XYZ file of N, CA, C and O in Angstrom:
504
model
N 0.850 -1.191 0.000
C 0.000 0.000 0.000
C 0.884 1.239 0.000
O 1.835 1.338 0.773
N 0.571 2.176 -0.863
C 1.318 3.430 -0.958
C 0.320 4.573 -0.930
O -0.676 4.550 -1.643
N 0.589 5.553 -0.119
C -0.208 6.778 -0.107
C 0.629 7.908 -0.668
O 1.801 8.058 -0.302
N 0.017 8.702 -1.542
C 0.734 9.749 -2.263
C 0.086 11.103 -1.992
O -1.146 11.225 -2.063
N 0.918 12.098 -1.716
C 0.427 13.448 -1.445
C 1.219 14.430 -2.290
O 2.437 14.585 -2.092
N 0.520 15.112 -3.206
C 1.158 16.109 -4.060
C 1.148 17.485 -3.393
O 0.257 17.783 -2.595
N 2.117 18.296 -3.766
C 2.176 19.681 -3.309
C 2.944 20.492 -4.339
O 3.594 19.930 -5.226
N 2.857 21.823 -4.197
C 3.642 22.696 -5.056
C 2.870 23.358 -6.175
O 3.437 24.178 -6.908
N 1.593 23.024 -6.313
C 0.806 23.676 -7.345
C 0.523 25.130 -6.998
O 0.821 25.591 -5.892
N -0.056 25.851 -7.957
C -0.379 27.247 -7.716
C -0.653 27.985 -8.993
O -0.835 27.381 -10.057
N -0.685 29.302 -8.879
C -0.928 30.192 -10.004
C 0.391 30.805 -10.442
O 1.135 31.347 -9.608
N 0.676 30.750 -11.735
C 1.916 31.294 -12.260
C 1.646 31.914 -13.629
O 0.732 31.488 -14.338
N 2.422 32.924 -13.972
C 2.280 33.531 -15.287
C 2.949 32.678 -16.352
O 3.885 31.923 -16.073
N 2.480 32.827 -17.565
C 3.092 32.111 -18.688
C 4.589 32.436 -18.740
O 4.995 33.584 -18.549
N 5.371 31.401 -18.983
C 6.818 31.540 -18.990
C 7.473 31.267 -17.656
O 8.701 31.152 -17.572
N 6.673 31.159 -16.619
C 7.190 30.917 -15.285
C 7.465 29.449 -15.017
O 7.327 28.598 -15.901
N 7.840 29.179 -13.759
C 8.223 27.825 -13.364
C 7.527 27.424 -12.066
O 7.198 28.276 -11.237
N 7.327 26.135 -11.926
C 6.836 25.540 -10.688
C 7.495 24.180 -10.516
O 7.822 23.523 -11.520
N 7.661 23.775 -9.280
C 8.125 22.420 -9.000
C 7.084 21.708 -8.153
O 6.756 22.161 -7.056
N 6.563 20.630 -8.683
C 5.621 19.802 -7.943
C 6.380 18.713 -7.200
O 7.372 18.180 -7.705
N 5.905 18.389 -6.022
C 6.468 17.293 -5.239
C 5.368 16.285 -4.938
O 4.202 16.646 -4.809
N 5.769 15.045 -4.804
C 4.828 13.987 -4.440
C 5.522 13.135 -3.381
O 6.511 12.443 -3.674
N 5.012 13.215 -2.166
C 5.581 12.461 -1.056
C 4.824 11.154 -0.892
O 3.583 11.138 -0.862
N 5.563 10.077 -0.778
C 4.961 8.751 -0.667
C 5.193 8.163 0.709
O 6.266 8.321 1.302
N 4.180 7.495 1.214
C 4.339 6.765 2.467
C 4.745 5.334 2.148
O 4.600 4.876 1.016
N 5.227 4.641 3.141
C 5.579 3.244 2.922
C 7.055 3.054 2.683
O 7.746 3.935 2.183
N 7.534 1.875 3.018
C 8.951 1.598 2.920
C 9.356 1.029 1.572
O 10.529 0.779 1.347
N 8.396 0.841 0.662
C 8.715 0.211 -0.614
C 8.677 1.189 -1.770
O 8.568 0.787 -2.917
N 8.792 2.478 -1.482
C 8.710 3.506 -2.525
C 9.696 3.219 -3.646
O 9.374 3.370 -4.818
N 10.893 2.811 -3.301
C 11.934 2.627 -4.305
C 11.643 1.471 -5.266
O 12.318 1.329 -6.280
N 10.647 0.663 -4.977
C 10.310 -0.443 -5.865
C 9.252 -0.058 -6.894
O 8.933 -0.861 -7.775
N 8.740 1.158 -6.825
C 7.691 1.611 -7.726
C 8.245 2.558 -8.793
O 9.031 3.450 -8.480
N 7.781 2.372 -10.007
C 7.924 3.434 -10.993
C 6.903 4.511 -10.641
O 5.848 4.216 -10.061
N 7.215 5.739 -10.974
C 6.333 6.855 -10.622
C 5.984 7.648 -11.869
O 6.806 7.789 -12.789
N 4.787 8.195 -11.864
C 4.362 8.990 -12.999
C 3.615 10.232 -12.579
O 3.119 10.334 -11.449
N 3.586 11.184 -13.487
C 2.767 12.386 -13.341
C 1.771 12.415 -14.494
O 2.132 12.200 -15.646
N 0.526 12.703 -14.145
C -0.543 12.874 -15.112
C -1.214 14.209 -14.855
O -1.026 14.806 -13.794
N -2.008 14.669 -15.796
C -2.766 15.901 -15.587
C -4.125 15.782 -16.232
O -4.318 15.023 -17.176
N -5.046 16.551 -15.678
C -6.412 16.540 -16.198
C -6.959 17.949 -16.189
O -7.094 18.569 -15.121
N -7.263 18.448 -17.370
C -7.883 19.757 -17.519
C -9.401 19.591 -17.516
O -9.914 18.510 -17.814
N -10.131 20.656 -17.180
C -11.594 20.564 -17.146
C -12.158 20.067 -18.467
O -11.802 20.568 -19.537
N -13.023 19.073 -18.396
C -13.668 18.546 -19.590
C -12.817 17.634 -20.436
O -13.247 17.207 -21.508
N -11.617 17.336 -19.964
C -10.709 16.485 -20.745
C -10.352 15.235 -19.954
O -10.490 15.172 -18.736
N -9.854 14.241 -20.683
C -9.412 13.025 -20.025
C -8.051 13.249 -19.350
O -7.286 14.131 -19.727
N -7.784 12.411 -18.367
C -6.487 12.461 -17.707
C -5.419 12.005 -18.702
O -5.572 10.990 -19.377
N -4.334 12.781 -18.778
C -3.304 12.472 -19.743
C -1.931 12.325 -19.089
O -1.637 12.967 -18.083
N -1.125 11.484 -19.701
C 0.231 11.244 -19.240
C 1.105 12.478 -19.443
O 1.015 13.155 -20.471
N 1.961 12.751 -18.461
C 2.913 13.851 -18.559
C 4.341 13.317 -18.539
O 5.128 13.606 -19.445
N 4.685 12.551 -17.515
C 6.053 12.067 -17.380
C 6.081 10.863 -16.448
O 5.191 10.698 -15.613
N 7.101 10.030 -16.609
C 7.280 8.883 -15.734
C 8.761 8.628 -15.516
O 9.602 9.036 -16.327
N 9.060 7.927 -14.423
C 10.440 7.605 -14.083
C 10.470 6.206 -13.496
O 9.590 5.827 -12.717
N 11.460 5.423 -13.884
C 11.575 4.067 -13.371
C 12.009 4.069 -11.909
O 12.401 5.100 -11.361
N 11.949 2.895 -11.291
C 12.201 2.829 -9.849
C 13.596 3.333 -9.483
O 13.803 3.934 -8.430
N 14.552 3.106 -10.354
C 15.929 3.515 -10.068
C 16.213 4.944 -10.502
O 17.248 5.515 -10.144
N 15.308 5.507 -11.281
C 15.576 6.821 -11.862
C 16.406 6.741 -13.123
O 16.759 7.775 -13.694
N 16.710 5.520 -13.576
C 17.581 5.365 -14.719
C 16.951 5.725 -16.045
O 17.657 6.045 -17.007
N 15.628 5.667 -16.102
C 14.932 6.007 -17.348
C 13.762 6.925 -17.044
O 13.077 6.757 -16.035
N 13.567 7.895 -17.922
C 12.436 8.797 -17.801
C 11.721 8.886 -19.142
O 12.325 8.650 -20.201
N 10.450 9.225 -19.081
C 9.622 9.331 -20.286
C 8.762 10.581 -20.156
O 8.285 10.907 -19.068
N 8.585 11.285 -21.256
C 7.772 12.502 -21.264
C 6.836 12.493 -22.467
O 7.163 11.932 -23.512
N 5.712 13.155 -22.289
C 4.852 13.401 -23.437
C 5.507 14.480 -24.294
O 6.229 15.343 -23.773
N 5.300 14.418 -25.590
C 5.991 15.334 -26.494
C 5.745 16.800 -26.154
O 6.638 17.643 -26.306
N 4.558 17.122 -25.687
C 4.199 18.524 -25.442
C 4.990 19.169 -24.306
O 4.983 20.396 -24.174
N 5.660 18.372 -23.489
C 6.425 18.954 -22.368
C 7.926 18.709 -22.494
O 8.694 19.158 -21.637
N 8.350 18.035 -23.537
C 9.782 17.762 -23.701
C 10.562 19.054 -23.799
O 10.173 19.996 -24.490
N 11.666 19.103 -23.064
C 12.481 20.299 -23.032
C 12.008 21.329 -22.030
O 12.706 22.321 -21.778
N 10.832 21.121 -21.441
C 10.294 22.066 -20.456
C 10.108 21.436 -19.079
O 10.343 22.085 -18.063
N 9.666 20.204 -19.025
C 9.393 19.517 -17.758
C 10.440 18.438 -17.518
O 10.862 17.745 -18.449
N 10.822 18.276 -16.247
C 11.773 17.230 -15.871
C 11.252 16.477 -14.664
O 10.933 17.099 -13.632
N 11.190 15.171 -14.778
C 10.799 14.339 -13.650
C 12.049 13.784 -12.988
O 13.029 13.434 -13.661
N 12.027 13.733 -11.661
C 13.155 13.166 -10.921
C 12.617 12.552 -9.632
O 11.459 12.758 -9.283
N 13.470 11.815 -8.953
C 13.032 11.204 -7.701
C 14.194 11.114 -6.733
O 15.366 11.056 -7.134
N 13.855 11.097 -5.450
C 14.819 10.921 -4.376
C 14.287 9.779 -3.520
O 13.383 9.991 -2.704
N 14.825 8.602 -3.717
C 14.297 7.436 -3.000
C 14.578 7.517 -1.498
O 13.847 6.933 -0.705
N 15.609 8.225 -1.111
C 15.890 8.386 0.320
C 14.829 9.233 1.005
O 14.594 9.092 2.210
N 14.190 10.108 0.230
C 13.154 10.985 0.777
C 11.744 10.532 0.388
O 10.766 11.209 0.693
N 11.642 9.401 -0.311
C 10.327 8.908 -0.760
C 9.551 9.973 -1.526
O 8.342 10.156 -1.310
N 10.237 10.679 -2.399
C 9.610 11.806 -3.087
C 9.959 11.786 -4.569
O 11.101 11.493 -4.945
N 8.958 12.131 -5.371
C 9.170 12.329 -6.801
C 8.813 13.783 -7.127
O 7.920 14.360 -6.500
N 9.523 14.352 -8.062
C 9.370 15.768 -8.405
C 9.021 15.933 -9.877
O 9.353 15.090 -10.717
N 8.375 17.057 -10.161
C 8.165 17.461 -11.546
C 8.531 18.932 -11.637
O 7.800 19.799 -11.152
N 9.692 19.190 -12.227
C 10.138 20.560 -12.461
C 9.523 21.026 -13.763
O 9.742 20.399 -14.810
N 8.768 22.123 -13.701
C 8.063 22.627 -14.875
C 8.557 24.029 -15.195
O 8.402 24.946 -14.373
N 9.152 24.186 -16.343
C 9.656 25.479 -16.806
C 8.909 25.918 -18.051
O 8.245 25.124 -18.714
N 9.047 27.188 -18.361
C 8.415 27.750 -19.570
C 6.946 27.346 -19.658
O 6.468 26.888 -20.707
N 6.248 27.538 -18.584
C 4.848 27.101 -18.521
C 3.981 27.887 -19.494
O 4.206 29.083 -19.748
N 2.977 27.188 -20.013
C 2.046 27.755 -20.979
C 0.625 27.648 -20.426
O 0.351 26.756 -19.613
N -0.273 28.504 -20.876
C -1.661 28.395 -20.411
C -2.248 27.007 -20.628
O -3.057 26.545 -19.801
N -1.843 26.328 -21.672
C -2.377 24.989 -21.936
C -1.855 23.933 -20.965
O -2.310 22.786 -20.998
N -0.918 24.293 -20.100
C -0.466 23.390 -19.042
C -1.400 23.422 -17.835
O -1.219 22.639 -16.895
N -2.361 24.332 -17.847
C -3.296 24.438 -16.729
C -4.093 23.145 -16.573
O -4.710 22.656 -17.525
N -4.057 22.586 -15.368
C -4.726 21.311 -15.097
C -4.527 20.954 -13.629
O -3.725 21.585 -12.932
N -5.229 19.921 -13.202
C -4.910 19.272 -11.937
C -3.856 18.215 -12.242
O -4.037 17.399 -13.149
N -2.761 18.251 -11.495
C -1.655 17.322 -11.706
C -1.690 16.242 -10.629
O -1.795 16.542 -9.434
N -1.575 15.001 -11.083
C -1.627 13.845 -10.197
C -0.324 13.060 -10.281
O 0.210 12.863 -11.381
N 0.145 12.591 -9.144
C 1.227 11.619 -9.205
C 0.654 10.235 -8.952
O -0.420 10.086 -8.358
N 1.372 9.227 -9.442
C 0.875 7.864 -9.359
C 2.049 6.900 -9.247
O 3.150 7.205 -9.714
N 1.790 5.758 -8.644
C 2.813 4.733 -8.443
C 2.434 3.471 -9.203
O 1.262 3.075 -9.230
N 3.454 2.838 -9.787
C 3.206 1.688 -10.646
C 4.178 0.559 -10.359
O 5.361 0.794 -10.088
N 3.659 -0.673 -10.475
C 4.519 -1.844 -10.344
C 4.866 -2.441 -11.705
O 5.612 -3.418 -11.772
N 4.372 -1.855 -12.774
C 4.646 -2.410 -14.097
C 5.969 -1.883 -14.623
O 6.551 -0.929 -14.088
N 6.444 -2.498 -15.657
C 7.660 -2.041 -16.317
C 7.363 -1.783 -17.787
O 6.417 -2.326 -18.346
N 8.159 -0.921 -18.381
C 7.988 -0.668 -19.801
C 7.385 0.687 -20.080
O 6.448 1.122 -19.417
N 7.926 1.342 -21.073
C 7.500 2.698 -21.405
C 6.043 2.739 -21.826
O 5.324 3.688 -21.512
N 5.588 1.733 -22.559
C 4.206 1.735 -23.035
C 3.235 1.733 -21.872
O 2.303 2.544 -21.820
N 3.437 0.837 -20.923
C 2.531 0.742 -19.777
C 2.582 1.987 -18.910
O 1.556 2.433 -18.380
N 3.752 2.562 -18.751
C 3.898 3.723 -17.875
C 3.272 4.973 -18.462
O 3.128 5.967 -17.761
N 2.914 4.960 -19.723
C 2.251 6.101 -20.342
C 0.731 6.006 -20.237
O 0.024 6.901 -20.703
N 0.227 4.950 -19.621
C -1.213 4.722 -19.564
C -1.737 4.843 -18.140
O -1.106 4.376 -17.190
N -2.922 5.442 -17.991
C -3.567 5.558 -16.682
C -3.716 4.177 -16.040
O -3.501 4.015 -14.836
N -4.043 3.192 -16.837
C -4.285 1.845 -16.320
C -3.015 1.153 -15.854
O -3.083 0.086 -15.241
N -1.861 1.753 -16.102
C -0.607 1.152 -15.669
C -0.244 1.447 -14.234
O 0.785 0.983 -13.749
N -1.089 2.198 -13.518
C -0.759 2.667 -12.174
C -1.702 2.100 -11.132
O -2.894 1.930 -11.370
N -1.116 1.823 -9.968
C -1.854 1.177 -8.885
C -2.357 2.157 -7.835
O -3.389 1.924 -7.199
N -1.623 3.223 -7.617
C -1.967 4.178 -6.557
C -1.888 5.594 -7.118
O -1.012 5.903 -7.931
N -2.798 6.442 -6.612
C -2.902 7.816 -7.089
C -2.977 8.782 -5.907
O -3.549 8.463 -4.865
N -2.411 9.975 -6.114
C -2.596 11.047 -5.152
C -3.889 11.792 -5.421
O -4.628 11.464 -6.357
N -4.131 12.810 -4.614
C -5.387 13.554 -4.704
C -5.320 14.685 -5.731
O -6.352 15.247 -6.092
N -4.137 15.023 -6.169
C -3.971 16.052 -7.187
C -3.649 17.422 -6.614
O -3.992 17.738 -5.477
N -2.991 18.227 -7.428
C -2.686 19.605 -7.071
C -2.941 20.473 -8.300
O -2.574 20.117 -9.417
N -3.574 21.625 -8.082
C -3.974 22.497 -9.189
C -2.799 23.344 -9.656
O -2.121 23.994 -8.843
N -2.602 23.367 -10.961
C -1.640 24.271 -11.595
C -2.412 25.151 -12.566
O -3.104 24.642 -13.452
N -2.300 26.460 -12.375
C -2.984 27.406 -13.254
C -1.951 28.358 -13.845
O -1.199 28.988 -13.098
N -1.911 28.421 -15.166
C -0.961 29.292 -15.863
C -1.752 30.384 -16.562
O -2.586 30.111 -17.430
N -1.491 31.621 -16.171
C -2.198 32.754 -16.762
C -1.428 33.312 -17.941
O -0.195 33.287 -17.975
N -2.162 33.829 -18.904
C -1.517 34.366 -20.117
C -1.208 35.833 -19.972
O -1.607 36.495 -19.028
């Protein structure tokens, strides 16, 4: 069982930066791949980024490549999403999630994750 709590969301102007954090409970955090998803009003939840349990591999959706970076600190049971050059279209509720599956294909899918946080709102003004 893993409990996830996101933080770091807020209101920022276009071009600005935010860093989201996701703190996980439990002693097995390092055995999970972690992902970030987002959901805008009226839209489906979409994949943003994922990182393997060791941090050795990361995956991003094309729309955030070069702007967002996912990382993790297994000693702190925390995964991060550094977001730079934010755009109004990045506005959404951001969720972190934990997965026991392997493989880039599975980690890009909502169904590939076992545990979810409650989400944190990110609003980018133009």
